[in-house]
Short mmCIF file of C-alpha atoms and ligand atoms in Angstrom, two decimals:
data_model
loop_
_atom_site.label_atom_id
_atom_site.label_comp_id
_atom_site.label_asym_id
_atom_site.label_seq_id
_atom_site.Cartn_x
_atom_site.Cartn_y
_atom_site.Cartn_z
CA UNK A 1 -40.66 -0.60 -49.59
CA UNK A 2 -40.53 -3.43 -47.26
CA UNK A 3 -38.63 -3.78 -44.08
CA UNK A 4 -35.60 -5.65 -45.52
CA UNK A 5 -35.29 -3.09 -48.39
CA UNK A 6 -35.50 -0.19 -45.73
CA UNK A 7 -32.69 -1.39 -43.69
CA UNK A 8 -30.53 -2.19 -46.68
CA UNK A 9 -30.96 1.14 -47.80
CA UNK A 10 -30.26 2.83 -44.37
CA UNK A 11 -27.43 0.47 -43.54
CA UNK A 12 -25.75 1.36 -46.77
CA UNK A 13 -26.48 5.13 -46.34
CA UNK A 14 -25.02 5.12 -42.89
CA UNK A 15 -21.94 3.35 -44.24
CA UNK A 16 -21.67 5.82 -47.05
CA UNK A 17 -21.69 8.68 -44.51
CA UNK A 18 -19.42 7.25 -41.97
CA UNK A 19 -16.78 5.65 -44.17
CA UNK A 20 -15.29 8.80 -45.31
CA UNK A 21 -15.19 10.21 -41.72
CA UNK A 22 -13.50 6.94 -40.63
CA UNK A 23 -11.03 7.27 -43.55
CA UNK A 24 -10.36 10.95 -42.82
CA UNK A 25 -9.93 9.99 -39.03
CA UNK A 26 -7.36 7.36 -39.84
CA UNK A 27 -5.51 9.76 -42.12
CA UNK A 28 -5.33 12.41 -39.33
CA UNK A 29 -4.10 9.91 -36.80
CA UNK A 30 -1.35 8.64 -39.15
CA UNK A 31 -0.58 12.40 -40.25
CA UNK A 32 0.83 13.46 -43.47
CA UNK A 33 4.40 13.64 -42.11
CA UNK A 34 4.88 10.05 -41.65
CA UNK A 35 4.22 10.20 -38.04
CA UNK A 36 3.72 6.74 -36.29
CA UNK A 37 1.88 6.12 -33.15
CA UNK A 38 2.53 4.20 -30.08
CA UNK A 39 5.21 2.01 -31.48
CA UNK A 40 8.73 1.34 -30.48
CA UNK A 41 10.01 0.82 -34.02
CA UNK A 42 10.16 3.27 -36.81
CA UNK A 43 9.50 6.32 -34.51
CA UNK A 44 10.13 9.66 -36.57
CA UNK A 45 8.12 12.74 -35.68
CA UNK A 46 8.55 16.28 -34.80
CA UNK A 47 7.21 18.65 -32.24
CA UNK A 48 7.31 22.45 -31.93
CA UNK A 49 8.98 23.44 -28.62
CA UNK A 50 8.54 27.20 -28.97
CA UNK A 51 5.40 27.01 -26.74
CA UNK A 52 3.86 24.63 -24.26
CA UNK A 53 5.65 22.62 -21.71
CA UNK A 54 8.63 22.01 -23.71
CA UNK A 55 9.41 25.74 -24.11
CA UNK A 56 10.69 25.78 -20.55
CA UNK A 57 13.67 23.89 -18.98
CA UNK A 58 12.40 21.04 -16.68
CA UNK A 59 9.22 20.64 -18.71
CA UNK A 60 7.95 17.56 -20.38
CA UNK A 61 5.13 15.97 -22.31
CA UNK A 62 3.91 12.57 -23.53
CA UNK A 63 3.39 12.32 -27.19
CA UNK A 64 2.79 9.10 -29.23
CA UNK A 65 3.81 6.96 -26.31
CA UNK A 66 6.97 8.73 -25.73
CA UNK A 67 7.88 10.99 -22.95
CA UNK A 68 9.78 14.00 -24.22
CA UNK A 69 11.60 16.24 -21.54
CA UNK A 70 13.62 19.21 -21.55
CA UNK A 71 16.25 19.08 -18.94
CA UNK A 72 17.14 21.90 -16.48
CA UNK A 73 20.15 22.60 -18.73
CA UNK A 74 18.05 22.79 -21.92
CA UNK A 75 18.79 19.36 -23.45
CA UNK A 76 15.97 17.29 -24.93
CA UNK A 77 15.63 13.66 -24.02
CA UNK A 78 12.99 11.05 -24.98
CA UNK A 79 12.12 7.63 -23.76
CA UNK A 80 9.13 5.29 -23.95
CA UNK A 81 6.39 6.58 -21.72
CA UNK A 82 5.06 3.22 -20.51
CA UNK A 83 6.71 1.86 -17.42
CA UNK A 84 8.16 -1.58 -17.92
CA UNK A 85 6.55 -2.82 -14.65
CA UNK A 86 2.86 -2.42 -15.45
CA UNK A 87 2.58 0.20 -18.20
CA UNK A 88 1.73 3.27 -16.12
CA UNK A 89 3.04 6.42 -17.90
CA UNK A 90 6.07 7.67 -16.36
CA UNK A 91 6.81 11.33 -15.39
CA UNK A 92 10.02 13.36 -15.64
CA UNK A 93 11.54 14.64 -12.60
CA UNK A 94 13.71 17.70 -13.70
CA UNK A 95 15.34 18.12 -10.21
CA UNK A 96 16.73 14.43 -10.53
CA UNK A 97 16.86 14.39 -14.29
CA UNK A 98 15.13 11.04 -14.18
CA UNK A 99 11.72 9.34 -14.95
CA UNK A 100 9.45 8.32 -12.19
CA UNK A 101 6.46 5.98 -12.31
CA UNK A 102 3.89 7.34 -10.15
CA UNK A 103 2.20 3.92 -9.69
CA UNK A 104 4.78 1.80 -7.59
CA UNK A 105 7.76 4.16 -7.64
CA UNK A 106 10.07 2.65 -10.31
CA UNK A 107 12.65 5.09 -11.41
CA UNK A 108 14.58 5.45 -14.68
CA UNK A 109 17.75 7.36 -15.55
CA UNK A 110 17.63 10.07 -18.21
CA UNK A 111 18.62 7.38 -20.65
CA UNK A 112 15.87 5.12 -19.58
CA UNK A 113 17.95 2.63 -17.50
CA UNK A 114 16.14 1.26 -14.55
CA UNK A 115 17.49 2.73 -11.37
CA UNK A 116 14.87 1.62 -8.82
CA UNK A 117 12.49 -1.18 -9.03
CA UNK A 118 10.01 -2.88 -9.15
CA UNK A 119 10.55 -2.40 -12.83
CA UNK A 120 13.40 -4.69 -14.11
CA UNK A 121 13.59 -3.62 -17.87
CA UNK A 122 14.85 -0.19 -19.19
CA UNK A 123 12.61 2.19 -21.11
CA UNK A 124 13.50 2.57 -24.79
CA UNK A 125 15.52 5.64 -25.43
CA UNK A 126 14.98 7.77 -28.61
CA UNK A 127 17.19 10.16 -30.42
CA UNK A 128 16.32 14.05 -30.50
CA UNK A 129 17.57 16.57 -32.76
CA UNK A 130 16.70 20.30 -32.67
CA UNK A 131 16.45 22.62 -35.53
CA UNK A 132 15.19 25.91 -34.72
CA UNK A 133 12.03 25.37 -32.67
CA UNK A 134 11.29 22.07 -34.29
CA UNK A 135 12.48 18.91 -32.16
CA UNK A 136 12.68 15.67 -34.01
CA UNK A 137 12.22 12.42 -32.08
CA UNK A 138 13.34 9.30 -33.94
CA UNK A 139 14.53 5.76 -33.50
S1 LIG B 201 3.76 0.35 -13.20
FE1 LIG B 201 5.52 1.46 -12.91
S2 LIG B 201 6.42 0.82 -11.15
FE2 LIG B 201 4.51 -0.38 -11.35
#
């Protein structure tokens, strides 16, 4: 076997090994339930709120580019997580029932409306629907 043949075989072998893993990785990130990731259109996914930060009033989490929060009275709200100023992920402030950007201090209402700059554009608000302990987030 000459050098060219060796690399041709090794290269093909590596591709044969890696390709299924990549395909499996894609399938996982796309998920089998139709989940989308990081987009502002076609959002429709679910999250179990029986444990973790969303099990407690005032908790929040970021999933698929969306910050999902449980208010102090137990309602669920969801907005795009990326601050419209420079893209930093916003946090939920349960005491003020608002979203706050830790980078330059922009603030948004519970529906994503800008209430304090420097951001000038609203966050995208998403719908939520709770069934048992399954919360659906959708556009
Ligand atoms: S990145 Fe959020 S206020 Fe600047």
